Coordinates of C-alpha atoms in Angstrom, one line a residue:
Chain A
X16 CA 35.3 0.5 10.6
X17 CA 33.6 3.7 12.0
X18 CA 29.9 3.1 12.8
X19 CA 27.6 5.0 10.6
X20 CA 24.5 4.7 8.5
X21 CA 23.6 6.1 5.0
X22 CA 19.9 6.7 3.7
X23 CA 19.9 5.0 0.3
X24 CA 17.4 6.0 -2.4
X25 CA 14.7 3.6 -3.7
X26 CA 11.9 4.3 -6.0
X27 CA 9.1 3.6 -3.9
X28 CA 10.5 2.9 -0.4
X29 CA 13.7 4.0 1.2
X30 CA 17.0 2.3 2.2
X31 CA 19.5 2.1 5.0
X32 CA 23.1 1.2 4.7
X33 CA 24.7 0.4 8.1
X34 CA 28.3 -0.4 9.2
X35 CA 29.8 -0.7 12.5
X36 CA 32.8 -2.4 14.0
X37 CA 30.8 -4.5 16.5
X38 CA 27.3 -5.7 17.1
X39 CA 26.4 -3.1 19.8
X40 CA 27.1 -0.2 17.5
X41 CA 25.8 -2.1 14.4
X42 CA 22.1 -2.3 16.3
X43 CA 22.6 1.3 17.8
X44 CA 23.5 2.6 14.3
X45 CA 20.4 0.8 12.9
X46 CA 18.3 2.7 15.5
X47 CA 19.7 6.2 14.3
X48 CA 19.4 5.4 10.9
X49 CA 15.7 4.7 11.4
X50 CA 15.3 8.0 13.3
X51 CA 16.9 9.7 10.7
X52 CA 14.5 8.5 7.9
X53 CA 11.8 9.8 10.5
X54 CA 13.5 13.3 10.6
X55 CA 14.4 12.8 14.2
X56 CA 17.4 11.7 16.4
X57 CA 18.2 10.8 19.7
X58 CA 17.8 13.9 21.8
X59 CA 16.4 15.3 25.0
X60 CA 16.1 13.6 28.3
X61 CA 13.5 11.3 28.9
X62 CA 12.3 9.8 32.3
X63 CA 11.0 6.6 30.9
X64 CA 13.0 3.5 30.6
X65 CA 11.9 0.6 28.5
X66 CA 13.4 -2.9 28.2
X67 CA 13.4 -4.9 25.0
X68 CA 14.9 -8.1 24.2
X69 CA 14.9 -10.4 21.3
X70 CA 16.5 -14.1 21.1
X71 CA 16.9 -16.3 18.2
X72 CA 17.3 -16.6 14.5
X73 CA 19.6 -14.9 12.2
X74 CA 21.3 -11.3 12.6
X75 CA 18.7 -10.5 10.0
X76 CA 15.8 -11.5 12.2
X77 CA 17.4 -9.5 15.0
X78 CA 17.6 -6.4 12.9
X79 CA 14.4 -6.3 11.5
X80 CA 12.6 -7.3 14.9
X81 CA 14.5 -4.4 16.6
X82 CA 13.7 -1.9 13.8
X83 CA 10.1 -2.8 13.9
X84 CA 9.9 -2.6 17.8
X85 CA 11.1 1.0 17.1
X86 CA 8.7 1.8 14.5
X87 CA 5.9 0.9 16.9
X88 CA 7.4 3.0 19.8
X89 CA 8.0 6.1 17.6
X90 CA 5.2 5.6 15.0
X91 CA 2.3 4.5 17.1
X92 CA 3.2 5.4 20.8
X93 CA 4.9 8.5 19.7
X94 CA 7.8 7.8 22.1
X95 CA 10.9 10.3 21.5
X96 CA 13.9 8.5 21.9
X97 CA 16.7 10.2 24.1
X98 CA 19.1 7.3 24.5
X99 CA 19.7 3.6 23.9
X100 CA 21.8 1.3 26.4
X101 CA 22.7 -1.7 24.5
X102 CA 23.1 -4.3 27.2
X103 CA 23.7 -7.4 25.2
X104 CA 24.4 -7.6 21.5
X105 CA 25.1 -10.9 19.6
X106 CA 24.3 -12.3 15.9
X107 CA 21.5 -13.9 17.3
X108 CA 20.1 -11.6 20.2
X109 CA 19.7 -8.3 21.5
X110 CA 18.9 -6.7 25.0
X111 CA 18.4 -3.0 25.0
X112 CA 17.2 -0.3 27.5
X113 CA 15.4 2.5 25.6
X114 CA 15.3 5.9 27.3
X115 CA 12.8 8.7 26.4
X116 CA 9.4 9.9 27.0
X117 CA 5.9 9.5 25.4
X118 CA 4.7 12.7 23.6
X119 CA 1.2 13.9 22.9
X120 CA 2.4 15.1 19.4
X121 CA 5.7 13.9 17.9
X122 CA 6.5 15.6 14.7
X123 CA 7.9 13.2 12.0
X124 CA 8.8 13.6 8.6
X125 CA 7.3 10.6 7.2
X126 CA 5.4 7.5 8.3
X127 CA 7.5 4.1 8.0
X128 CA 5.4 1.0 7.7
X129 CA 8.1 -1.6 8.7
X130 CA 11.7 -2.9 7.9
X131 CA 11.6 -5.6 5.4
X132 CA 13.8 -8.7 4.8
X133 CA 14.0 -7.7 0.9
X134 CA 17.5 -8.4 0.0
X135 CA 18.7 -8.1 3.6
X136 CA 22.1 -9.6 4.3
X137 CA 24.1 -8.9 7.4
X138 CA 27.8 -9.5 6.4
X139 CA 30.5 -10.0 8.9
X140 CA 33.8 -8.8 7.6
X141 CA 37.0 -8.9 9.1
X142 CA 36.8 -5.0 9.6
X143 CA 33.3 -5.1 11.0
X144 CA 29.5 -5.6 10.2
X145 CA 27.5 -4.2 7.2
X146 CA 24.1 -4.4 6.0
X147 CA 21.6 -2.9 3.4
X148 CA 17.9 -3.1 4.3
X149 CA 14.7 -1.4 2.8
X150 CA 12.1 0.4 4.8
X151 CA 8.4 0.4 3.7
X152 CA 7.4 4.0 3.7
Chain B
X5 CA 20.9 -7.4 -23.4
X6 CA 17.2 -7.7 -22.5
X7 CA 16.0 -10.6 -20.4
X8 CA 12.5 -10.1 -22.0
X9 CA 11.3 -11.9 -24.9
X10 CA 8.7 -9.9 -27.1
X11 CA 5.3 -11.6 -27.6
X12 CA 3.4 -8.5 -29.0
X13 CA 3.5 -4.7 -28.5
X14 CA 2.2 -5.0 -25.0
X15 CA 3.4 -8.4 -23.6
X16 CA 6.8 -9.5 -22.9
X17 CA 7.9 -12.8 -21.5
X18 CA 10.7 -13.5 -18.8
X19 CA 11.7 -17.0 -19.8
X20 CA 12.0 -19.4 -17.0
X21 CA 15.6 -19.6 -15.4
X22 CA 17.0 -20.7 -11.9
X23 CA 14.6 -21.2 -9.3
X24 CA 11.5 -20.1 -11.6
X25 CA 8.8 -22.6 -11.5
X26 CA 6.8 -20.6 -14.3
X27 CA 7.9 -17.9 -16.7
X28 CA 7.2 -14.4 -16.0
X29 CA 4.9 -12.1 -18.1
X30 CA 5.3 -8.4 -18.1
X31 CA 2.6 -6.0 -19.4
X32 CA 4.4 -2.7 -21.1
X33 CA 5.1 -0.9 -24.2
X34 CA 8.5 -0.9 -25.7
X35 CA 9.3 2.4 -24.4
X36 CA 8.5 1.3 -20.7
X37 CA 10.8 -1.7 -20.8
X38 CA 14.2 -0.2 -20.2
X39 CA 12.9 1.1 -16.8
X40 CA 11.8 -2.4 -15.8
X41 CA 15.2 -3.8 -16.8
X42 CA 17.1 -1.0 -15.2
X43 CA 15.1 -1.2 -11.9
X44 CA 14.9 -4.7 -10.3
X45 CA 11.4 -5.6 -11.7
X46 CA 12.7 -8.3 -13.7
X47 CA 14.5 -9.7 -10.8
X48 CA 11.5 -9.5 -8.6
X49 CA 9.2 -11.0 -11.0
X50 CA 11.6 -14.0 -11.2
X51 CA 11.6 -14.3 -7.5
X52 CA 7.9 -14.4 -7.4
X53 CA 8.1 -16.9 -10.0
X54 CA 9.8 -19.6 -7.4
X55 CA 6.6 -19.6 -5.1
X56 CA 5.4 -23.2 -4.6
X57 CA 2.3 -23.8 -6.4
X58 CA 2.4 -20.6 -8.6
X59 CA 0.1 -21.0 -11.7
X60 CA 0.8 -20.0 -15.4
X61 CA 2.9 -17.0 -14.9
X62 CA 4.4 -14.4 -12.5
X63 CA 2.7 -11.2 -13.6
X64 CA 3.7 -7.5 -13.6
X65 CA 1.3 -4.8 -14.8
X66 CA 2.3 -1.8 -16.8
X67 CA 2.8 0.5 -13.6
X68 CA 5.0 -2.1 -12.1
X69 CA 8.2 -0.8 -10.3
X70 CA 10.8 -2.1 -7.8
X71 CA 9.2 -2.9 -4.5
X72 CA 10.5 -5.4 -1.9
X73 CA 9.5 -9.0 -2.2
X74 CA 7.1 -8.8 -4.9
X75 CA 7.3 -5.6 -7.3
X76 CA 4.5 -3.1 -7.0
X77 CA 2.3 -4.0 -9.8
X78 CA 3.1 -7.9 -9.4
X79 CA 0.3 -10.5 -9.5
X80 CA 0.8 -14.1 -8.5
X81 CA -2.0 -16.7 -8.4
X82 CA -1.1 -20.0 -6.4
X83 CA -3.0 -23.1 -6.2
X84 CA -5.2 -23.3 -3.1
X85 CA -4.7 -27.1 -3.0
X86 CA -1.2 -27.3 -3.0
X87 CA 0.3 -23.7 -3.3
X88 CA 1.1 -21.1 -0.7
X89 CA 0.2 -17.8 0.6
X90 CA 2.7 -15.1 1.1
X91 CA 2.2 -12.0 3.2
X92 CA 5.0 -10.4 1.3
X93 CA 3.1 -10.8 -2.0
X94 CA 0.4 -8.7 -0.5
X95 CA 2.4 -6.0 1.2
X96 CA 2.2 -4.2 4.6
X97 CA -0.6 -1.7 3.7
X98 CA -3.2 -4.5 3.3
X99 CA -6.2 -3.8 1.3
X100 CA -4.9 -0.3 0.4
X101 CA -7.4 0.7 -2.2
X102 CA -9.5 3.4 -3.9
X103 CA -12.9 4.4 -3.6
X104 CA -14.6 6.8 -6.1
X105 CA -17.6 8.9 -5.1
X106 CA -19.9 10.7 -7.7
X107 CA -21.9 13.6 -7.1
X108 CA -25.1 15.1 -8.9
X109 CA -23.1 18.3 -9.7
X110 CA -20.8 19.6 -12.2
X111 CA -17.4 20.7 -11.0
X112 CA -17.9 23.9 -12.4
X113 CA -20.8 24.7 -9.8
X114 CA -18.3 24.2 -6.9
X115 CA -15.6 26.5 -8.3
X116 CA -16.8 29.3 -6.3
X117 CA -16.8 27.5 -3.0
X118 CA -13.7 25.4 -3.8
X119 CA -11.2 27.0 -1.3
X120 CA -13.7 26.7 1.5
X121 CA -14.8 23.4 0.5
X122 CA -10.9 22.2 0.5
X123 CA -10.4 24.0 3.9
X124 CA -13.4 22.2 5.3
X125 CA -12.3 18.7 4.0
X126 CA -8.9 19.1 5.3
X127 CA -10.1 19.9 8.7
X128 CA -12.8 17.1 8.6
X129 CA -10.9 14.3 7.3
X130 CA -7.6 13.6 9.3
X131 CA -4.4 13.3 7.3
X132 CA -0.6 13.4 7.8
X133 CA 1.8 11.4 9.5
X134 CA 0.4 9.9 12.9
X135 CA -3.1 11.3 12.2
X136 CA -5.9 10.2 14.5
X137 CA -9.4 9.6 13.6
X138 CA -12.6 10.7 15.2
X139 CA -13.7 7.2 16.2
X140 CA -11.7 5.9 19.0
X141 CA -12.8 2.3 19.2
X142 CA -12.6 0.0 22.2
X143 CA -10.7 -3.6 21.4
X144 CA -14.0 -5.5 21.2
X145 CA -15.5 -2.7 18.8
X146 CA -12.3 -3.0 16.6
X147 CA -12.8 -6.8 16.5
X148 CA -16.4 -6.1 15.2
X149 CA -14.6 -3.7 12.4
X150 CA -12.4 -6.7 11.6
X151 CA -15.1 -8.9 11.1
X152 CA -17.8 -6.7 9.5
X153 CA -15.7 -4.1 7.4
X154 CA -17.7 -1.3 6.1
X155 CA -21.1 -2.9 7.1
X156 CA -20.0 -2.2 10.6
X157 CA -19.6 1.6 9.7
X158 CA -23.0 1.8 7.9
X159 CA -24.7 -0.2 10.7
X160 CA -23.2 2.7 13.1
X161 CA -24.7 5.5 10.9
X162 CA -21.6 6.4 8.9
X163 CA -23.2 5.6 5.4
X164 CA -25.9 4.3 3.6
X165 CA -26.9 0.9 2.9
X166 CA -26.5 1.5 -0.9
X167 CA -22.8 2.2 -0.2
X168 CA -22.2 -1.4 0.5
X169 CA -23.5 -2.7 -2.9
X170 CA -20.6 -0.9 -4.4
X171 CA -17.7 -2.3 -2.2
X172 CA -16.1 -5.2 -3.1
X173 CA -17.5 -8.4 -1.3
X174 CA -20.6 -6.3 0.0
X175 CA -18.1 -4.5 2.3
X176 CA -16.6 -7.6 4.4
X177 CA -14.3 -10.2 3.4
X178 CA -15.8 -13.4 4.4
X179 CA -12.4 -15.1 5.1
X180 CA -11.7 -12.5 8.0
X181 CA -11.2 -14.0 11.5
X182 CA -11.4 -11.0 14.0
X183 CA -9.5 -12.8 16.6
X184 CA -6.2 -13.2 14.4
X185 CA -5.0 -9.7 14.6
X186 CA -2.4 -9.5 17.7
X187 CA -3.0 -6.9 20.6
X188 CA -0.2 -4.9 19.1
X189 CA -2.3 -4.7 15.8
X190 CA -5.3 -4.0 17.7
X191 CA -3.6 -1.0 19.6
X192 CA -2.4 0.4 16.2
X193 CA -5.7 0.3 14.8
X194 CA -7.9 1.7 17.6
X195 CA -7.5 5.4 16.9
X196 CA -6.8 5.3 13.2
X197 CA -10.4 4.5 11.6
X198 CA -11.3 7.4 9.5
X199 CA -7.8 8.7 8.6
X200 CA -6.1 9.1 5.4
X201 CA -2.5 8.6 6.4
X202 CA 0.5 10.0 4.8
X203 CA 2.9 9.1 1.9
X204 CA 0.9 8.5 -1.4
X205 CA -2.6 8.5 0.2
X206 CA -4.9 11.5 -0.6
X207 CA -8.4 12.7 -1.2
X208 CA -9.0 14.3 -4.3
X209 CA -11.9 16.2 -5.9
X210 CA -11.9 15.7 -9.6
X211 CA -13.8 16.7 -12.7
X212 CA -14.8 14.1 -15.3
X213 CA -13.2 15.7 -18.5
X214 CA -13.5 12.9 -20.8
X215 CA -15.7 9.9 -21.7
X216 CA -14.7 7.1 -23.9
X217 CA -17.5 4.7 -23.3
X218 CA -20.7 6.8 -22.8
X219 CA -22.8 3.4 -22.3
X220 CA -20.4 2.0 -19.5
X221 CA -20.1 5.5 -18.0
X222 CA -23.5 5.8 -17.8
X223 CA -24.0 2.4 -15.9
X224 CA -21.4 3.8 -13.4
X225 CA -23.3 7.0 -13.1
X226 CA -20.7 9.1 -14.7
X227 CA -21.0 12.0 -17.0
X228 CA -18.7 14.8 -18.5
X229 CA -18.1 17.8 -16.3
X230 CA -19.1 16.0 -13.2
X231 CA -17.6 16.4 -9.7
X232 CA -16.2 13.1 -8.2
X233 CA -14.2 12.4 -5.0
X234 CA -11.3 9.8 -5.2
X235 CA -10.1 8.4 -1.9
X236 CA -6.8 6.4 -1.5
X237 CA -6.0 4.9 1.7
X238 CA -5.7 1.4 3.4
X239 CA -5.5 -0.6 6.7
X240 CA -3.3 1.8 8.4
X241 CA -1.2 0.6 11.3
X242 CA -3.1 -2.5 12.1
X243 CA -2.5 -3.7 8.5
X244 CA 1.1 -3.0 8.9
X245 CA 1.3 -4.6 12.2
X246 CA -0.6 -7.9 10.9
X247 CA 1.8 -8.1 8.0
X248 CA 5.0 -7.8 10.2
X249 CA 3.5 -10.4 12.7
X250 CA 2.9 -12.9 10.1
X251 CA 6.1 -12.4 8.1
X252 CA 7.8 -13.5 11.4
X253 CA 5.6 -16.5 11.6
X254 CA 6.1 -17.4 7.9
X255 CA 9.9 -17.2 8.4
X256 CA 9.6 -20.2 10.7
X257 CA 6.9 -21.8 8.7
X258 CA 9.0 -21.7 5.5
X259 CA 11.6 -23.7 7.4
X260 CA 8.9 -26.2 9.0
X261 CA 7.4 -26.8 5.2
X262 CA 11.0 -26.7 3.7
X263 CA 10.4 -23.9 1.5
X264 CA 13.4 -22.1 0.0
X265 CA 13.0 -18.8 -1.8
X266 CA 15.4 -16.3 -3.4
X267 CA 14.0 -13.5 -1.1
X268 CA 13.1 -13.9 2.6
X269 CA 10.4 -11.0 2.2
X270 CA 8.4 -13.6 0.1
X271 CA 8.3 -16.2 2.9
X272 CA 5.0 -18.0 2.9
X273 CA 3.3 -21.2 3.9
X274 CA 1.1 -23.7 2.2
X275 CA -2.4 -22.0 1.8
X276 CA -4.0 -25.1 3.6
X277 CA -1.6 -25.1 6.6
X278 CA -2.5 -23.6 10.0
X279 CA -0.1 -21.0 9.3
X280 CA -1.8 -20.1 5.9
X281 CA -5.2 -20.0 7.1
X282 CA -4.1 -18.0 10.1
X283 CA -2.8 -15.3 7.8
X284 CA -5.7 -15.4 5.5
X285 CA -8.1 -14.8 8.6
X286 CA -5.8 -12.1 9.8
X287 CA -5.4 -10.4 6.4
X288 CA -9.2 -10.6 6.0
X289 CA -9.3 -8.6 9.1
X290 CA -7.2 -5.9 7.9
X291 CA -8.9 -5.8 4.6
X292 CA -12.2 -5.3 6.5
X293 CA -10.6 -2.4 8.7
X294 CA -9.5 -0.8 5.3
X295 CA -13.1 -0.9 3.9
X296 CA -14.6 0.3 7.1
X297 CA -11.7 3.3 7.1
X298 CA -12.7 4.2 3.5
X299 CA -16.4 4.0 4.5
X300 CA -15.9 6.4 7.6
X301 CA -13.9 8.8 5.2
X302 CA -17.0 8.7 3.1
X303 CA -19.0 9.8 6.0
X304 CA -16.8 12.5 6.8
X305 CA -16.6 13.7 3.4
X306 CA -20.4 13.9 3.0
X307 CA -20.4 15.8 6.5
X308 CA -17.6 18.3 4.9
X309 CA -19.6 18.8 1.7
X310 CA -22.7 19.5 3.6
X311 CA -20.8 22.0 6.0
X312 CA -19.3 23.9 3.0
X313 CA -21.8 23.8 0.3
X314 CA -24.9 23.9 2.6
X315 CA -26.7 20.8 1.0
X316 CA -26.4 17.2 0.1
X317 CA -24.5 16.6 -3.2
X318 CA -26.0 13.2 -3.7
X319 CA -22.5 11.6 -3.1
X320 CA -22.7 7.9 -4.1
X321 CA -20.2 5.3 -4.3
X322 CA -19.2 4.2 -7.7
X323 CA -16.7 1.5 -6.4
X324 CA -14.4 0.5 -3.7
X325 CA -11.5 -1.7 -4.7
X326 CA -8.4 -2.8 -3.0
X327 CA -5.0 -3.2 -4.9
X328 CA -3.1 -5.0 -2.2
X329 CA -4.8 -8.2 -1.3
X330 CA -4.7 -12.1 -1.6
X331 CA -8.3 -13.3 -2.7
X332 CA -9.5 -16.8 -3.2
X333 CA -11.1 -16.9 -6.7
X334 CA -12.3 -19.6 -9.2
X335 CA -10.4 -19.3 -12.5
X336 CA -10.3 -21.6 -15.5
X337 CA -6.9 -23.3 -15.9
X338 CA -6.2 -25.5 -18.8
X339 CA -9.9 -26.3 -19.2
X340 CA -11.0 -26.8 -15.6
X341 CA -12.2 -24.4 -12.8
X342 CA -9.5 -24.0 -10.0
X343 CA -9.5 -22.4 -6.6
X344 CA -6.7 -19.8 -6.7
X345 CA -5.2 -17.6 -4.2
X346 CA -4.5 -14.4 -6.4
X347 CA -2.0 -12.2 -4.8
X348 CA -2.2 -8.6 -6.2
X349 CA 0.3 -6.1 -4.6
X350 CA -0.1 -2.7 -6.4
X351 CA -2.6 -4.3 -8.9
X352 CA -6.3 -3.9 -9.3
X353 CA -9.2 -6.7 -9.9
X354 CA -10.7 -6.0 -13.3
X355 CA -13.5 -8.5 -13.6
X356 CA -15.4 -8.8 -16.9
X357 CA -19.2 -8.7 -17.3
X358 CA -21.2 -11.8 -16.1
X359 CA -18.9 -12.5 -12.8
X360 CA -21.1 -13.1 -10.0
X361 CA -18.7 -11.4 -7.8
X362 CA -19.6 -8.0 -9.3
X363 CA -22.5 -5.7 -8.0
X364 CA -25.8 -6.6 -9.7
X365 CA -25.8 -2.9 -11.1
X366 CA -22.4 -3.5 -12.9
X367 CA -22.7 -7.3 -13.9
X368 CA -23.8 -6.5 -17.3
X369 CA -20.8 -4.4 -18.1
X370 CA -18.0 -5.5 -15.9
X371 CA -16.3 -4.0 -12.9
X372 CA -15.2 -0.4 -12.6
X373 CA -11.4 -0.1 -12.2
X374 CA -10.2 2.9 -10.4
X375 CA -6.6 4.1 -11.6
X376 CA -5.3 7.1 -9.7
X377 CA -2.6 9.2 -11.3
X378 CA -0.3 11.7 -9.7
X379 CA -2.0 14.7 -8.1
X380 CA -1.2 17.1 -11.0
X381 CA -2.3 14.9 -14.0
X382 CA -5.4 12.6 -14.3
X383 CA -7.1 9.6 -12.9
X384 CA -9.0 7.1 -14.8
X385 CA -12.1 4.7 -14.5
X386 CA -11.7 1.6 -16.5
X387 CA -13.7 -1.3 -17.1
X388 CA -12.7 -5.1 -16.7
X389 CA -12.3 -7.3 -19.5
X390 CA -12.7 -11.1 -20.5
X391 CA -8.9 -10.9 -21.8
X392 CA -7.8 -9.8 -18.1
X393 CA -10.0 -12.8 -17.0
X394 CA -8.2 -15.2 -19.4
X395 CA -4.6 -13.8 -19.0
X396 CA -4.1 -12.0 -15.7
X397 CA -6.6 -13.5 -13.4
X398 CA -8.9 -10.6 -13.9
X399 CA -6.2 -7.9 -12.9
X400 CA -5.0 -4.8 -14.3
X401 CA -2.8 -1.6 -13.3
X402 CA -3.4 0.2 -9.9
X403 CA -1.9 3.5 -10.7
X404 CA 0.6 5.6 -12.4
X405 CA 3.5 3.8 -10.4
X406 CA 6.6 5.6 -9.1
X407 CA 9.6 6.2 -11.2
X408 CA 11.7 8.6 -9.1
X409 CA 13.0 8.2 -5.6
X410 CA 11.6 10.5 -2.8
X411 CA 15.2 11.7 -2.4
X412 CA 15.4 12.7 -6.0
X413 CA 11.9 14.5 -6.1
X414 CA 13.0 16.8 -3.1
X415 CA 16.1 17.6 -5.2
X416 CA 14.2 18.6 -7.9
X417 CA 11.4 20.8 -6.3
X418 CA 10.2 22.5 -3.0
X419 CA 6.9 21.9 -1.6
X420 CA 5.9 25.4 -1.6
X421 CA 6.8 25.9 -5.4
X422 CA 4.9 22.9 -6.3
X423 CA 2.0 23.9 -4.1
X424 CA 2.1 27.3 -6.1
X425 CA 2.6 25.3 -9.2
X426 CA -0.5 23.2 -8.8
X427 CA -2.5 26.3 -7.7
X428 CA -1.9 27.8 -11.2
X429 CA -3.1 24.6 -12.9
X430 CA -6.3 25.4 -10.9
X431 CA -5.6 22.6 -8.2
X432 CA -6.3 23.6 -4.5
X433 CA -3.9 21.6 -2.3
X434 CA -4.1 21.2 1.4
X435 CA -1.4 19.3 3.3
X436 CA 0.5 19.8 6.5
X437 CA 3.9 18.8 5.0
X438 CA 5.2 20.7 2.1
X439 CA 8.0 18.1 2.3
X440 CA 5.7 15.3 1.9
X441 CA 4.0 17.1 -0.9
X442 CA 7.3 17.5 -2.9
X443 CA 8.0 13.8 -2.2
X444 CA 5.0 13.1 -4.3
X445 CA 5.6 15.6 -7.0
X446 CA 3.7 14.4 -10.2
X447 CA 7.1 14.1 -12.2
X448 CA 8.1 11.5 -9.5
X449 CA 5.5 9.3 -11.1
X450 CA 5.1 7.6 -14.8
X451 CA 2.7 9.1 -17.0
X452 CA -0.8 7.4 -16.0
X453 CA -2.1 8.0 -19.5
X454 CA 0.6 5.7 -20.8
X455 CA 0.0 3.1 -18.1
X456 CA -3.5 3.3 -18.9
X457 CA -2.9 3.1 -22.8
X458 CA -0.9 -0.1 -22.3
X459 CA -3.8 -1.6 -20.1
X460 CA -6.2 -0.7 -23.0
X461 CA -3.9 -1.7 -25.9
X462 CA -3.3 -5.0 -24.3
X463 CA -7.1 -5.4 -23.5
X464 CA -6.6 -6.2 -19.8
X465 CA -9.0 -3.2 -19.3
X466 CA -10.8 -0.5 -21.3
X467 CA -10.9 3.2 -20.7
X468 CA -14.3 4.5 -19.6
X469 CA -13.6 8.0 -18.3
X470 CA -10.8 10.3 -17.3
X471 CA -10.7 12.7 -14.7
X472 CA -8.6 15.9 -13.7
X473 CA -7.9 16.8 -10.1
X474 CA -9.2 20.2 -8.9
X475 CA -8.4 19.7 -5.1
X476 CA -6.2 17.6 -3.1
X477 CA -5.9 16.8 0.3
X478 CA -2.6 15.2 0.9
X479 CA -1.6 13.0 3.7

């Protein structure tokens, strides 16, 4: 399975469909999908390095916590992400290094309030991992 | 085949099935129903009906549409004794709501200065993604906002004491616990007071074009031709963070209390549990932030009017009402009064005459209900009714309700074209995002007049006045 994401239409919100061959690329795809909803992508060279980790719960818990961390970083801290290093990825945990820099202004296409649990199910297939989730925008 | 069973022209029952503890009840015309079916409204109404302690019905208003967890336009009352409280049934934008200001002027009197007035409003009231307000607050000061709501703003000089009389709960929700919001929620709120935000949030200048109940309109201070201002915004980042924090803690609470639900977004805890009380306190804090936010924007709006028009236009608050909130209310159930947690997500309180919660000035006629439409059509002022009290826990619709995704809207029109189209209709728009403007195109929404007609026809609120937009500041 090739890693990727697709933005799904939703009447009032926006959705993301994710697929990836392994957990590390799955969480990375989720981040890239979220950035695409913001109208942004991993780019530039940032000097700041942040560490983030989450342990415990289901893959859905990890995914929601990860995306909501990014919502905080991008939406509130105006952190422009330039790179991600997935240090450890599993169904019940994630440890990443986030590269980028804080900007005084960070143009974004829209505000994302949060990633939701609505109808969220991370499926582990023989070919890889898939999920659909709804973002409150 | 439809899952709904017709009760009358405006009421449709979703019979109990599966995990539903109560039936669903949807308010809609027959014409609206296929959309409810095609989308996931029926499924979401059924999911909400599985909440422990839900009383009588899982409800959906005529503007209901697919949301997450609870449909937008959903209402659920749970018992305060043995029911639950659910952050997912309130949503992220806690206490998002609308505030209507009335002026002493006729809209025609500002026509000549309208472009200047709109420019000034756009400069004075921060809007758009990531916008920051002019009131940067220290953490202790923000905790005061969480406790005092709009009263904090008025005490600081950002408004008049009379404003508070026309805000729900006198401007501050008593259940608020200012210490409950997390440090991250505080951080997200510190620079956002006095901002509209983006998406469907707006500030509109409007003209009252039709009055349906002159007596009630007079009590609300409304008259034909009048210039009014409608403000739509909520608790901004701190509300989103509070919802997110508590959705996380409620996931474990649901396991602790052995609550199983069809949708994890509806996770909840018993109202009386420590987790339930903690959420109520934090949600109240966000509600108070939202009220202070709309009060601060009122202050900025008055300043902009003064600057652009050169004199005080007598802008007074008609009403300020939330449409995403859980409120603890007394309602009659099977002949006895019970304390209920009424979750309204995209639904407006619509209390009738006589309720003690209403401002004294409105107690003889009922609560003003503010129903904004899309920016190219109309908005309505309705009044609460006894039928609403008996059937919907005193609730009615909150707006037009989306019917088209942002993606579809963008495919149909470009922002600049929409801007020009609205200008030809006599509507001055100010925005920093043509893309955002196109996403909120009027055709992406249901016909607000049809929604209002359904509310009026069902008797869950009555039409008082209709306004048309003449200027829009779009977030």
